[in-house]
CSV table of C-alpha atoms and ligand atoms in Angstrom, one decimal:
chain,number,residue,atom,x,y,z
O,230,MET,CA,97.9,152.9,126.5
O,231,ARG,CA,95.9,150.2,126.7
O,232,VAL,CA,94.7,147.9,123.6
O,233,TYR,CA,91.8,146.2,122.9
O,234,ASN,CA,93.2,142.4,123.2
O,235,PHE,CA,91.5,139.6,121.3
O,236,ALA,CA,93.8,136.9,122.7
O,237,ALA,CA,92.4,133.6,123.0
O,238,GLY,CA,94.5,133.0,126.4
O,239,PRO,CA,96.0,134.3,128.5
O,240,SER,CA,93.4,136.9,127.9
O,241,THR,CA,92.4,140.6,128.6
O,242,LEU,CA,91.5,141.4,132.3
O,243,PRO,CA,89.0,144.0,133.5
O,244,VAL,CA,90.8,147.1,133.9
O,245,GLU,CA,89.1,148.0,137.3
O,246,VAL,CA,90.6,144.4,138.3
O,247,LEU,CA,94.0,145.3,137.5
O,248,GLU,CA,93.9,148.9,138.9
O,249,GLU,CA,92.8,147.5,142.1
O,250,ALA,CA,95.4,145.0,142.1
O,251,GLN,CA,98.1,147.7,141.5
O,252,ARG,CA,96.7,149.6,144.6
O,253,ASP,CA,97.0,146.6,146.7
O,254,LEU,CA,100.3,145.4,145.2
O,255,LEU,CA,102.7,146.9,148.0
O,256,ASP,CA,100.2,146.9,151.0
O,257,PHE,CA,97.3,144.3,150.8
O,258,ASN,CA,94.6,144.8,153.4
O,259,HIS,CA,97.0,146.6,155.7
O,260,THR,CA,99.1,143.5,155.7
O,261,GLY,CA,102.2,145.9,154.8
O,262,MET,CA,102.9,143.1,152.1
O,263,SER,CA,101.4,141.7,148.9
O,264,VAL,CA,99.5,138.7,148.3
O,265,THR,CA,102.1,137.1,146.3
O,266,GLU,CA,104.5,137.4,149.4
O,267,MET,CA,102.5,136.0,152.4
O,268,SER,CA,101.7,132.7,153.5
O,269,HIS,CA,99.4,131.0,152.0
O,270,ARG,CA,97.8,129.9,155.8
O,271,SER,CA,97.9,133.6,156.9
O,272,LYS,CA,94.3,134.8,157.8
O,273,ALA,CA,94.5,137.5,154.8
O,274,PHE,CA,95.2,134.7,152.5
O,275,MET,CA,92.7,132.2,153.8
O,276,ASP,CA,89.9,134.9,153.5
O,277,VAL,CA,91.0,135.7,149.9
O,278,ASN,CA,90.5,131.9,149.1
O,279,ALA,CA,87.6,131.4,150.9
O,280,GLU,CA,86.1,134.2,149.4
O,281,ALA,CA,87.0,133.6,145.8
O,282,GLN,CA,85.4,130.1,146.9
O,283,SER,CA,82.3,131.4,148.2
O,284,LEU,CA,81.6,134.1,145.2
O,285,LEU,CA,81.9,131.4,142.9
O,286,ARG,CA,79.4,129.2,144.7
O,287,GLU,CA,77.2,131.9,144.8
O,288,LEU,CA,77.5,133.0,141.0
O,289,MET,CA,77.1,129.6,139.7
O,290,THR,CA,74.3,128.5,142.2
O,291,ILE,CA,77.0,125.7,143.3
O,292,PRO,CA,74.8,123.2,145.8
O,293,ASP,CA,76.8,122.3,148.9
O,294,ASP,CA,77.1,118.5,147.8
O,295,TYR,CA,79.5,119.9,145.1
O,296,ALA,CA,83.2,120.7,146.0
O,297,VAL,CA,84.7,124.0,144.3
O,298,LEU,CA,88.5,123.5,144.0
O,299,PHE,CA,91.3,125.7,143.1
O,300,VAL,CA,94.2,123.5,141.6
O,301,GLN,CA,97.1,123.9,139.3
O,302,GLY,CA,98.4,122.4,136.1
O,303,GLY,CA,95.9,124.3,133.9
O,304,ALA,CA,92.9,122.5,132.0
O,305,SER,CA,95.6,120.2,130.5
O,306,GLN,CA,96.6,118.6,134.1
O,307,GLN,CA,92.8,117.8,134.2
O,308,PHE,CA,92.8,115.6,131.3
O,309,ALA,CA,94.4,113.1,133.2
O,310,ALA,CA,93.2,113.9,136.6
O,311,VAL,CA,89.6,113.3,135.3
O,312,PRO,CA,90.2,109.5,134.5
O,313,LEU,CA,92.6,109.1,137.3
O,314,ASN,CA,89.8,110.1,139.7
O,315,LEU,CA,86.5,109.0,137.8
O,316,MET,CA,87.4,106.0,135.6
O,317,VAL,CA,86.4,104.1,138.7
O,318,ASN,CA,84.9,101.1,136.0
O,319,GLY,CA,87.6,101.9,133.9
O,320,LYS,CA,85.4,102.8,131.0
O,321,ALA,CA,84.4,106.7,129.6
O,322,ASP,CA,82.9,108.1,126.5
O,323,TYR,CA,84.5,111.3,125.0
O,324,ILE,CA,82.8,113.7,122.0
O,325,LEU,CA,85.4,115.2,120.2
O,326,THR,CA,84.5,118.6,119.0
O,327,GLY,CA,88.1,120.2,118.8
O,328,ASN,CA,92.0,119.9,119.6
O,329,PHE,CA,91.2,120.3,123.7
O,330,ALA,CA,88.6,117.5,123.8
O,331,THR,CA,90.9,115.0,121.4
O,332,LYS,CA,93.8,115.9,124.0
O,333,ALA,CA,91.5,115.0,126.8
O,334,TYR,CA,90.3,112.0,125.0
O,335,GLU,CA,93.7,110.7,124.4
O,336,GLU,CA,94.9,111.2,127.9
O,337,ALA,CA,92.5,109.5,129.1
O,338,LEU,CA,93.4,106.4,127.0
O,339,LYS,CA,96.4,106.0,129.2
O,340,TYR,CA,93.9,105.2,132.1
O,341,GLY,CA,91.4,102.9,130.9
O,342,ASP,CA,89.1,102.0,128.1
O,343,ALA,CA,88.1,105.6,126.6
O,344,ALA,CA,86.1,105.5,123.4
O,345,VAL,CA,84.8,108.2,121.0
O,346,ALA,CA,80.9,108.4,121.1
O,347,ALA,CA,80.8,111.1,118.4
O,348,SER,CA,83.0,113.4,116.7
O,349,SER,CA,83.0,116.6,114.3
O,350,LYS,CA,86.5,116.4,112.9
O,351,ASP,CA,84.8,115.3,109.7
O,352,LYS,CA,84.0,118.9,108.8
O,353,ASN,CA,87.0,120.5,110.4
O,354,PHE,CA,85.0,120.7,113.7
O,355,THR,CA,83.0,123.5,112.5
O,356,TYR,CA,79.9,122.2,114.4
O,357,ILE,CA,78.6,120.2,117.5
O,358,PRO,CA,77.3,117.0,117.2
O,359,ASP,CA,73.3,116.5,117.5
O,360,MET,CA,73.3,115.3,120.9
O,361,LYS,CA,70.0,113.4,120.5
O,362,GLU,CA,71.7,111.2,118.0
O,363,VAL,CA,74.8,110.3,120.4
O,364,LYS,CA,74.3,106.8,122.0
O,365,PHE,CA,76.7,105.7,125.0
O,366,ARG,CA,78.0,102.5,125.8
O,367,ASP,CA,76.5,100.7,129.2
O,368,GLY,CA,78.3,100.7,132.7
O,369,ILE,CA,80.4,104.0,131.6
O,370,ASP,CA,82.0,106.1,134.6
O,371,TYR,CA,81.5,109.6,132.7
O,372,VAL,CA,81.0,111.3,129.4
O,373,HIS,CA,83.4,114.1,128.9
O,374,ILE,CA,82.5,117.2,126.6
O,375,THR,CA,84.1,120.3,126.0
O,376,THR,CA,81.1,123.0,126.3
O,377,ASN,CA,83.1,125.8,124.3
O,378,ASN,CA,86.0,124.9,121.7
O,379,THR,CA,88.3,127.7,121.9
O,380,ILE,CA,90.1,127.5,118.6
O,381,PHE,CA,87.1,126.3,116.4
O,382,GLY,CA,84.8,128.8,117.7
O,383,THR,CA,81.7,126.4,118.6
O,384,ARG,CA,79.8,125.7,121.8
O,385,TYR,CA,77.4,123.5,123.0
O,386,THR,CA,73.6,124.2,123.4
O,387,SER,CA,72.5,121.2,124.8
O,388,LEU,CA,73.8,118.4,126.8
O,389,PRO,CA,74.5,114.6,126.0
O,390,GLU,CA,71.3,112.5,127.1
O,391,THR,CA,72.7,110.1,129.5
O,392,ASP,CA,72.4,108.8,132.8
O,393,ALA,CA,76.3,108.8,133.0
O,394,PRO,CA,77.9,112.0,135.1
O,395,ILE,CA,78.7,114.5,132.4
O,396,VAL,CA,82.4,115.8,132.7
O,397,ALA,CA,83.1,119.4,131.2
O,398,ASP,CA,85.7,121.1,130.1
O,399,MET,CA,84.5,124.4,130.3
O,400,SER,CA,87.9,126.7,130.3
O,401,SER,CA,86.7,129.1,127.5
O,402,ASN,CA,83.4,129.4,128.6
O,403,ILE,CA,82.7,129.3,132.3
O,404,LEU,CA,80.8,132.1,134.0
O,405,SER,CA,79.9,133.3,130.2
O,406,GLU,CA,76.3,132.2,130.5
O,407,VAL,CA,73.8,130.5,132.8
O,408,THR,CA,74.8,126.8,133.5
O,409,ASP,CA,72.8,124.4,135.7
O,410,VAL,CA,75.9,123.0,137.9
O,411,THR,CA,73.5,120.1,138.8
O,412,LYS,CA,73.5,118.5,135.6
O,413,PHE,CA,77.0,117.9,135.8
O,414,GLY,CA,79.2,115.7,137.5
O,415,LEU,CA,82.3,117.6,137.5
O,416,ILE,CA,83.4,120.8,135.7
O,417,TYR,CA,87.0,122.1,135.2
O,418,ALA,CA,88.4,125.3,133.6
O,419,GLY,CA,91.7,126.8,133.5
O,420,ALA,CA,91.2,130.2,134.3
O,421,GLN,CA,93.0,132.4,132.2
O,422,LYS,CA,90.2,132.7,129.8
O,423,ASN,CA,87.4,134.4,131.8
O,424,VAL,CA,88.5,134.4,135.2
O,425,ALA,CA,91.9,134.8,136.4
O,426,PRO,CA,95.8,135.0,135.3
O,427,ALA,CA,97.0,131.7,134.5
O,428,GLY,CA,98.0,129.6,137.4
O,429,VAL,CA,94.8,128.5,138.8
O,430,THR,CA,92.3,125.7,137.7
O,431,ILE,CA,88.9,125.7,139.0
O,432,VAL,CA,87.5,122.2,139.4
O,433,ILE,CA,83.4,121.6,140.8
O,434,ALA,CA,82.7,118.2,141.5
O,435,LYS,CA,79.7,116.7,142.8
O,436,ARG,CA,81.3,115.1,146.2
O,437,SER,CA,79.3,111.7,145.9
O,438,LEU,CA,81.7,110.8,142.9
O,439,LEU,CA,85.2,111.8,144.7
O,440,GLY,CA,87.4,109.5,146.6
O,441,LYS,CA,87.1,106.4,144.6
O,442,HIS,CA,90.4,107.3,142.3
O,443,LYS,CA,92.7,104.9,141.1
O,444,ASN,CA,95.4,103.5,143.2
O,445,ILE,CA,98.0,105.5,140.9
O,446,CYS,CA,96.3,108.9,141.5
O,447,PRO,CA,99.3,111.1,142.5
O,448,THR,CA,98.0,112.7,145.8
O,449,MET,CA,98.4,116.2,144.1
O,450,LEU,CA,95.9,115.0,141.8
O,451,ARG,CA,93.0,113.7,144.2
O,452,TYR,CA,90.1,115.5,144.4
O,453,ASP,CA,88.9,114.4,147.6
O,454,ILE,CA,92.5,115.5,149.2
O,455,GLN,CA,92.1,119.1,147.7
O,456,ASP,CA,88.4,119.1,148.7
O,457,LYS,CA,89.5,117.9,152.6
O,458,ASN,CA,92.0,120.7,152.5
O,459,ASP,CA,90.0,123.6,151.2
O,460,SER,CA,92.6,123.8,148.1
O,461,LEU,CA,95.4,124.3,150.5
O,462,TYR,CA,96.7,120.8,150.5
O,463,ASN,CA,100.3,122.7,149.6
O,464,THR,CA,101.0,126.1,148.3
O,465,PRO,CA,98.3,127.3,146.1
O,466,PRO,CA,98.6,129.7,143.3
O,467,CYS,CA,97.8,132.8,145.8
O,468,PHE,CA,98.0,135.6,143.5
O,469,PRO,CA,95.6,134.0,140.4
O,470,ILE,CA,93.4,133.3,143.3
O,471,TYR,CA,93.2,136.7,144.7
O,472,ILE,CA,92.4,138.0,140.9
O,473,ALA,CA,89.9,135.4,140.6
O,474,MET,CA,88.3,137.0,143.7
O,475,LEU,CA,88.6,140.5,142.3
O,476,VAL,CA,87.1,139.4,139.0
O,477,LEU,CA,83.9,137.5,140.9
O,478,ARG,CA,83.7,140.4,142.8
O,479,ARG,CA,83.2,142.6,139.8
O,480,LEU,CA,80.8,140.2,138.1
O,481,LYS,CA,78.6,140.2,141.1
O,482,LYS,CA,78.6,144.0,141.0
O,483,LEU,CA,77.5,143.8,137.2
O,484,GLY,CA,74.6,141.6,137.9
O,485,GLY,CA,75.9,138.3,138.1
O,486,VAL,CA,76.0,135.7,135.2
O,487,LYS,CA,72.7,136.3,134.1
O,488,ALA,CA,73.5,140.0,133.4
O,489,MET,CA,77.0,138.9,131.9
O,490,GLN,CA,75.6,136.3,129.5
O,491,GLU,CA,73.3,139.1,128.1
O,492,VAL,CA,75.9,141.4,127.1
O,493,ASN,CA,77.9,138.2,125.6
O,494,GLU,CA,74.9,137.5,123.7
O,495,TYR,CA,74.9,141.3,122.5
O,496,LYS,CA,78.6,141.4,121.6
O,497,ALA,CA,78.4,138.1,119.7
O,498,LYS,CA,75.4,138.9,117.8
O,499,LEU,CA,77.0,142.5,116.7
O,500,LEU,CA,80.0,140.6,115.5
O,501,TYR,CA,78.4,137.5,113.6
O,502,ASP,CA,75.7,139.9,112.1
O,503,PHE,CA,78.4,142.3,110.8
O,504,ILE,CA,80.5,139.1,109.2
O,505,ASP,CA,77.5,137.4,107.8
O,506,GLY,CA,76.3,140.9,106.0
O,507,SER,CA,80.0,141.7,104.6
O,508,LYS,CA,81.3,140.4,101.3
O,509,LEU,CA,84.8,140.1,102.5
O,510,TYR,CA,84.6,138.1,105.9
O,511,LYS,CA,83.3,134.6,106.6
O,512,ASN,CA,82.8,132.6,109.7
O,513,TYR,CA,82.3,128.6,108.4
O,514,VAL,CA,80.6,127.5,111.9
O,515,GLU,CA,77.2,126.0,112.1
O,516,LYS,CA,75.1,129.0,113.0
O,517,LYS,CA,73.5,127.2,115.8
O,518,ASP,CA,76.5,126.2,117.2
O,519,ARG,CA,78.5,129.3,117.3
O,520,SER,CA,80.6,130.5,120.3
O,521,LEU,CA,79.7,133.4,121.9
O,522,MET,CA,83.6,133.5,123.2
O,523,ASN,CA,85.3,132.8,120.1
O,524,VAL,CA,84.7,134.1,116.6
O,525,PRO,CA,87.0,132.8,114.1
O,526,PHE,CA,86.7,134.2,110.4
O,527,VAL,CA,88.6,134.5,107.1
O,528,THR,CA,88.9,136.7,104.0
O,529,GLY,CA,89.5,133.9,101.9
O,530,SER,CA,93.0,135.0,101.1
O,531,GLU,CA,95.8,134.4,103.4
O,532,GLU,CA,98.0,137.4,101.9
O,533,LEU,CA,94.9,139.6,103.1
O,534,ASP,CA,94.2,138.0,106.6
O,535,ALA,CA,97.7,138.8,107.2
O,536,LYS,CA,97.4,142.3,106.2
O,537,PHE,CA,94.3,142.5,108.3
O,538,VAL,CA,96.0,141.3,111.6
O,539,LYS,CA,98.8,143.6,110.9
O,540,GLU,CA,97.1,146.8,110.2
O,541,ALA,CA,94.5,145.8,113.0
O,542,THR,CA,97.3,145.7,115.6
O,543,ALA,CA,99.0,149.0,114.6
O,544,ASN,CA,95.2,150.3,115.1
O,545,GLY,CA,95.4,148.7,118.8
O,546,LEU,CA,93.3,145.7,118.0
O,547,VAL,CA,95.6,143.2,118.9
O,548,SER,CA,95.9,139.3,119.2
O,549,LEU,CA,93.5,138.7,116.1
O,550,LYS,CA,95.8,136.0,114.2
O,551,GLY,CA,93.7,132.8,114.3
O,552,HIS,CA,95.3,129.2,115.5
O,553,ARG,CA,97.4,127.5,113.3
O,554,LEU,CA,94.7,124.9,112.9
O,555,VAL,CA,92.3,127.2,111.3
O,556,GLY,CA,93.8,130.3,110.2
O,557,GLY,CA,92.6,133.6,109.3
O,558,MET,CA,91.5,135.7,112.3
O,559,ARG,CA,89.8,134.9,115.5
O,560,ALA,CA,88.5,137.3,117.8
O,561,SER,CA,88.0,136.1,121.6
O,562,ILE,CA,85.4,138.2,123.3
O,563,TYR,CA,85.6,137.0,127.0
O,564,ASN,CA,83.8,138.6,129.8
O,565,ALA,CA,86.2,141.3,130.2
O,566,MET,CA,86.1,142.3,126.5
O,567,PRO,CA,83.5,145.6,126.7
O,568,VAL,CA,81.3,146.4,124.1
O,569,GLU,CA,83.2,149.1,122.8
O,570,GLY,CA,86.1,146.8,121.8
O,571,VAL,CA,83.4,144.8,119.6
O,572,LYS,CA,82.4,147.9,118.3
O,573,ALA,CA,86.0,149.4,117.4
O,574,LEU,CA,87.0,146.0,115.8
O,575,ILE,CA,83.8,146.0,113.5
O,576,GLU,CA,84.6,149.8,112.6
O,577,PHE,CA,88.2,148.5,111.9
O,578,MET,CA,86.5,145.5,109.6
O,579,LYS,CA,84.4,147.9,108.0
O,580,LYS,CA,87.3,150.2,107.1
O,581,PHE,CA,89.4,147.2,105.8
O,582,GLU,CA,86.9,146.0,103.6
O,583,ARG,CA,86.1,149.4,101.9
O,584,GLU,CA,90.1,149.4,101.2
O,585,ASN,CA,90.4,145.7,100.4
O,586,GLY,CA,87.2,144.5,99.3
I,41,PLP,C1,92.9,126.8,126.8
I,41,PLP,C2,92.2,125.6,127.0
I,41,PLP,C3,92.6,124.4,127.4
I,41,PLP,C4,93.8,124.4,127.9
I,41,PLP,O1,94.3,125.1,129.0
I,41,PLP,P1,95.7,125.2,129.9
I,41,PLP,O2,94.9,125.8,131.1
I,41,PLP,O3,96.8,125.8,129.2
I,41,PLP,O4,96.0,123.7,130.3
I,41,PLP,C5,91.6,123.3,127.6
I,41,PLP,N1,90.5,123.3,127.2
I,41,PLP,C6,90.1,124.4,126.7
I,41,PLP,C7,88.8,124.3,126.1
I,41,PLP,C8,90.6,125.8,126.6
I,41,PLP,O5,90.2,126.6,125.8
């Protein structure tokens, strides 16, 4: 039996997509083999690669002067790839809004003069700094932000005010809300939260920024090389790219990113409204900065939190344990989490509160 899986990543995929992949597994498109078994240079796979790319371009309205790449190494590899490719003048500013943002900054320190322009560490990353107040240094190559903070449950609702290119880690909110790509120099996202299984990482980069990499930049990490080779410089993660294609086809059928955003706002509102109205549960994030994707909450008692997670699991609501840096619970309600899953969670939370409140 399928459960409602609230895991932060890898995370739930649409059941229709899994069923289609299951049907295709032994014989994809009359090739007599699965996507995992065929040459990445075969027409059958090149078509998958091209369709996944063109669907992403269409769904996110990505202009032609941006490259769309499917690479490996996860978002964490991008923490190094970004400075290696873009720190042309050796200087970049970072905004620290969580664990991954801090890791990105620490990696950049290895390759140049990275500096912290703002941080919300003072309140355990429960808010996003006010973009009107953040000042950047002159001559920087880019400003790095993390648009959704998966562990702490915050998201940006406005962007840094700067002429420097904005580089964004969108691993946990890509395709969840409408994004104006032209406001960014580069966007990257590990696929395993909103798009596909782990193994493929999406990079969307303004082409005019590419080709100026540092000499030490590994060939595999060079965006210009990946772009020239249509992400087929070496063997790509074929199966995750194929699942991404199916997820993107479904998203298009459902009405695209705007329609998905409406559903996501509805799901998040249901859950936050319930938490705010309850006596037992609390979410400590600044209201205006609350994530649509990751909803952390606590009961105030570690013992009760543990009991909650255990009983929820027994009721088919799984992976609700919060990250060790925050404790309590976290419900990740990505694109693939149906409204019914959120409603089932709320019903369980009500029952648990009646029994333990
Ligand atoms: C999950 C996540 C990462 C790490 O992704 P990997 O693909 O495991 O390297 C980085 N940034 C954000 C915002 C994430 O949610």
